PDB file of C-alpha atoms in Angstrom:
ATOM      1  CA  GLN A   1      -4.718   0.584   0.290  1.00 95.00           C
ATOM      2  CA  VAL A   2      -4.230  -0.842   3.658  1.00 97.00           C
ATOM      3  CA  GLN A   3      -6.705  -3.330   4.870  1.00 98.00           C
ATOM      4  CA  LEU A   4      -7.128  -4.880   8.297  1.00 98.00           C
ATOM      5  CA  VAL A   5      -9.893  -7.599   8.405  1.00 98.00           C
ATOM      6  CA  GLU A   6     -10.745  -9.178  11.714  1.00 98.00           C
ATOM      7  CA  SER A   7     -12.532 -12.593  12.035  1.00 98.00           C
ATOM      8  CA  GLY A   8     -13.305 -15.143  14.666  1.00 98.00           C
ATOM      9  CA  GLY A   9     -15.749 -13.245  16.676  1.00 97.00           C
ATOM     10  CA  GLY A  10     -18.938 -14.739  17.961  1.00 98.00           C
ATOM     11  CA  LEU A  11     -21.051 -16.031  21.085  1.00 98.00           C
ATOM     12  CA  VAL A  12     -19.306 -17.981  23.725  1.00 98.00           C
ATOM     13  CA  GLN A  13     -20.237 -19.023  27.215  1.00 98.00           C
ATOM     14  CA  ALA A  14     -18.231 -17.611  30.170  1.00 98.00           C
ATOM     15  CA  GLY A  15     -15.352 -19.634  30.805  1.00 98.00           C
ATOM     16  CA  GLY A  16     -14.937 -20.501  27.000  1.00 98.00           C
ATOM     17  CA  SER A  17     -12.451 -19.526  24.423  1.00 98.00           C
ATOM     18  CA  LEU A  18     -12.225 -17.777  21.199  1.00 98.00           C
ATOM     19  CA  ARG A  19      -9.418 -16.934  18.741  1.00 98.00           C
ATOM     20  CA  LEU A  20      -9.607 -13.619  16.633  1.00 98.00           C
ATOM     21  CA  SER A  21      -7.554 -13.419  13.631  1.00 98.00           C
ATOM     22  CA  CYS A  22      -6.637 -10.060  11.776  1.00 98.00           C
ATOM     23  CA  ALA A  23      -5.356 -10.296   8.170  1.00 98.00           C
ATOM     24  CA  ALA A  24      -3.358  -7.305   7.033  1.00 98.00           C
ATOM     25  CA  SER A  25      -2.603  -6.249   3.577  1.00 98.00           C
ATOM     26  CA  GLY A  26      -1.264  -3.185   1.651  1.00 97.00           C
ATOM     27  CA  LEU A  27       1.412  -2.533   4.348  1.00 96.00           C
ATOM     28  CA  THR A  28       4.789  -3.814   5.157  1.00 96.00           C
ATOM     29  CA  PHE A  29       3.491  -6.017   8.022  1.00 96.00           C
ATOM     30  CA  GLY A  30       6.851  -6.825   9.708  1.00 94.00           C
ATOM     31  CA  ALA A  31       7.417  -3.008  10.189  1.00 96.00           C
ATOM     32  CA  TYR A  32       4.239  -2.469  12.174  1.00 97.00           C
ATOM     33  CA  ALA A  33       3.476  -3.225  15.782  1.00 98.00           C
ATOM     34  CA  MET A  34      -0.031  -4.679  15.997  1.00 98.00           C
ATOM     35  CA  GLY A  35      -2.457  -4.042  18.575  1.00 98.00           C
ATOM     36  CA  TRP A  36      -5.821  -5.411  19.735  1.00 98.00           C
ATOM     37  CA  PHE A  37      -8.345  -2.908  21.346  1.00 98.00           C
ATOM     38  CA  ARG A  38     -11.952  -3.471  22.357  1.00 98.00           C
ATOM     39  CA  GLN A  39     -14.982  -1.284  22.865  1.00 98.00           C
ATOM     40  CA  ALA A  40     -18.115  -2.189  24.834  1.00 97.00           C
ATOM     41  CA  PRO A  41     -21.561  -0.294  24.398  1.00 94.00           C
ATOM     42  CA  GLY A  42     -21.305   3.032  26.219  1.00 95.00           C
ATOM     43  CA  LYS A  43     -17.506   2.693  26.929  1.00 97.00           C
ATOM     44  CA  GLU A  44     -14.465   3.998  25.584  1.00 96.00           C
ATOM     45  CA  ARG A  45     -12.140   1.904  23.318  1.00 97.00           C
ATOM     46  CA  GLU A  46      -9.593   0.298  25.634  1.00 97.00           C
ATOM     47  CA  PHE A  47      -6.314  -1.427  24.990  1.00 98.00           C
ATOM     48  CA  VAL A  48      -6.269  -5.187  25.132  1.00 98.00           C
ATOM     49  CA  GLY A  49      -2.869  -6.131  24.043  1.00 98.00           C
ATOM     50  CA  ASN A  50      -0.091  -5.661  21.402  1.00 98.00           C
ATOM     51  CA  ILE A  51       2.883  -7.171  19.812  1.00 98.00           C
ATOM     52  CA  ASN A  52       5.962  -5.782  18.221  1.00 96.00           C
ATOM     53  CA  TRP A  53       7.846  -7.113  15.250  1.00 91.00           C
ATOM     54  CA  ARG A  54      10.050  -9.177  17.256  1.00 92.00           C
ATOM     55  CA  GLY A  55       7.128 -10.714  19.177  1.00 93.00           C
ATOM     56  CA  GLY A  56       7.413  -8.788  22.310  1.00 96.00           C
ATOM     57  CA  VAL A  57       3.927  -8.315  23.850  1.00 98.00           C
ATOM     58  CA  THR A  58       2.243  -6.298  26.541  1.00 98.00           C
ATOM     59  CA  TYR A  59      -1.253  -6.634  27.975  1.00 98.00           C
ATOM     60  CA  ALA A  60      -3.936  -4.664  29.846  1.00 98.00           C
ATOM     61  CA  ASP A  61      -4.085  -5.911  33.428  1.00 98.00           C
ATOM     62  CA  SER A  62      -7.673  -7.086  32.880  1.00 98.00           C
ATOM     63  CA  VAL A  63      -6.611  -9.759  30.346  1.00 98.00           C
ATOM     64  CA  LYS A  64      -3.080 -10.823  31.683  1.00 98.00           C
ATOM     65  CA  GLY A  65      -2.986 -14.503  32.078  1.00 98.00           C
ATOM     66  CA  ARG A  66      -6.096 -15.116  29.964  1.00 98.00           C
ATOM     67  CA  PHE A  67      -5.422 -13.635  26.515  1.00 98.00           C
ATOM     68  CA  THR A  68      -2.394 -14.151  24.152  1.00 98.00           C
ATOM     69  CA  VAL A  69      -1.254 -12.104  21.157  1.00 98.00           C
ATOM     70  CA  SER A  70       0.802 -13.470  18.556  1.00 98.00           C
ATOM     71  CA  ARG A  71       1.568 -12.866  14.960  1.00 98.00           C
ATOM     72  CA  ASP A  72       2.758 -14.672  11.822  1.00 97.00           C
ATOM     73  CA  ASN A  73       4.699 -12.341   9.750  1.00 95.00           C
ATOM     74  CA  ALA A  74       4.820 -14.838   6.816  1.00 96.00           C
ATOM     75  CA  LYS A  75       0.988 -14.849   6.719  1.00 97.00           C
ATOM     76  CA  ASN A  76       0.638 -11.026   7.537  1.00 98.00           C
ATOM     77  CA  THR A  77      -1.756 -12.052  10.365  1.00 98.00           C
ATOM     78  CA  VAL A  78      -2.061 -11.154  14.031  1.00 98.00           C
ATOM     79  CA  TYR A  79      -4.156 -13.401  16.505  1.00 98.00           C
ATOM     80  CA  LEU A  80      -5.694 -12.789  19.827  1.00 98.00           C
ATOM     81  CA  GLN A  81      -6.264 -16.060  21.860  1.00 98.00           C
ATOM     82  CA  MET A  82      -8.779 -15.423  24.442  1.00 98.00           C
ATOM     83  CA  ASN A  83      -9.307 -17.993  27.095  1.00 98.00           C
ATOM     84  CA  SER A  84     -11.382 -18.030  30.401  1.00 98.00           C
ATOM     85  CA  LEU A  85     -13.808 -15.349  28.899  1.00 98.00           C
ATOM     86  CA  LYS A  86     -15.862 -13.292  31.163  1.00 98.00           C
ATOM     87  CA  PRO A  87     -19.161 -11.423  30.486  1.00 97.00           C
ATOM     88  CA  GLU A  88     -17.274  -8.216  30.910  1.00 97.00           C
ATOM     89  CA  ASP A  89     -14.953  -9.238  27.906  1.00 98.00           C
ATOM     90  CA  ALA A  90     -17.851  -8.763  25.586  1.00 98.00           C
ATOM     91  CA  ALA A  91     -17.146  -6.001  23.117  1.00 98.00           C
ATOM     92  CA  VAL A  92     -16.304  -5.258  19.658  1.00 98.00           C
ATOM     93  CA  TYR A  93     -12.635  -6.162  19.084  1.00 98.00           C
ATOM     94  CA  TYR A  94     -10.513  -4.066  16.799  1.00 98.00           C
ATOM     95  CA  CYS A  95      -6.959  -4.791  15.463  1.00 98.00           C
ATOM     96  CA  ALA A  96      -4.760  -1.956  14.510  1.00 98.00           C
ATOM     97  CA  ALA A  97      -1.300  -1.167  13.071  1.00 98.00           C
ATOM     98  CA  ALA A  98       1.143   1.323  14.465  1.00 98.00           C
ATOM     99  CA  LEU A  99       4.814   2.326  13.444  1.00 96.00           C
ATOM    100  CA  LYS A 100       5.322   2.738  17.277  1.00 94.00           C
ATOM    101  CA  PHE A 101       4.845  -0.018  19.951  1.00 96.00           C
ATOM    102  CA  SER A 102       2.151   1.616  22.073  1.00 96.00           C
ATOM    103  CA  ASP A 103      -1.004   0.995  24.226  1.00 97.00           C
ATOM    104  CA  ASP A 104      -2.154   4.483  23.135  1.00 97.00           C
ATOM    105  CA  PRO A 105      -4.943   4.041  20.391  1.00 96.00           C
ATOM    106  CA  THR A 106      -3.955   7.516  18.910  1.00 96.00           C
ATOM    107  CA  LYS A 107      -0.696   6.097  17.869  1.00 97.00           C
ATOM    108  CA  TYR A 108      -2.326   3.587  15.667  1.00 98.00           C
ATOM    109  CA  ASN A 109      -2.272   4.354  11.995  1.00 96.00           C
ATOM    110  CA  TYR A 110      -4.725   1.770  10.566  1.00 98.00           C
ATOM    111  CA  TRP A 111      -7.829   0.042  11.979  1.00 98.00           C
ATOM    112  CA  GLY A 112      -9.859  -2.952  11.141  1.00 98.00           C
ATOM    113  CA  GLN A 113     -13.628  -2.960  11.100  1.00 97.00           C
ATOM    114  CA  GLY A 114     -14.029  -4.794  14.168  1.00 98.00           C
ATOM    115  CA  THR A 115     -15.414  -8.251  15.203  1.00 98.00           C
ATOM    116  CA  LEU A 116     -18.117  -8.782  17.852  1.00 98.00           C
ATOM    117  CA  VAL A 117     -17.474 -10.974  20.896  1.00 98.00           C
ATOM    118  CA  THR A 118     -20.355 -11.853  23.007  1.00 98.00           C
ATOM    119  CA  VAL A 119     -19.957 -13.693  26.337  1.00 98.00           C
ATOM    120  CA  SER A 120     -23.093 -15.231  28.020  1.00 96.00           C
ATOM    121  CA  SER A 121     -23.087 -15.926  31.722  1.00 90.00           C
TER     122      SER A 121
END
């Protein structure tokens, strides 16, 4: 079965950096667009960024210039490099796989379990 496993979350001070990874198995990785979403307590899940199989990316306005999505198709892994972190970036971060390149979470077929990012001020 399809599995998406995130790692790399943790506690970081404001202004710091974290790199999240998402290892995929059970699917033809190169056929899927991969997305990152996040959900803070009491808030809806929101789009962070995504990447298509060719490496094309889009980002939410709130993270542009600070976050970078990349993928390694040979390793079936997608990454989220987060720099200049702010307290408002704190959330559970999820990776997801979709056959369509979209920022709409309803278009994503598979989801990971999430990894918690905490940003202290």
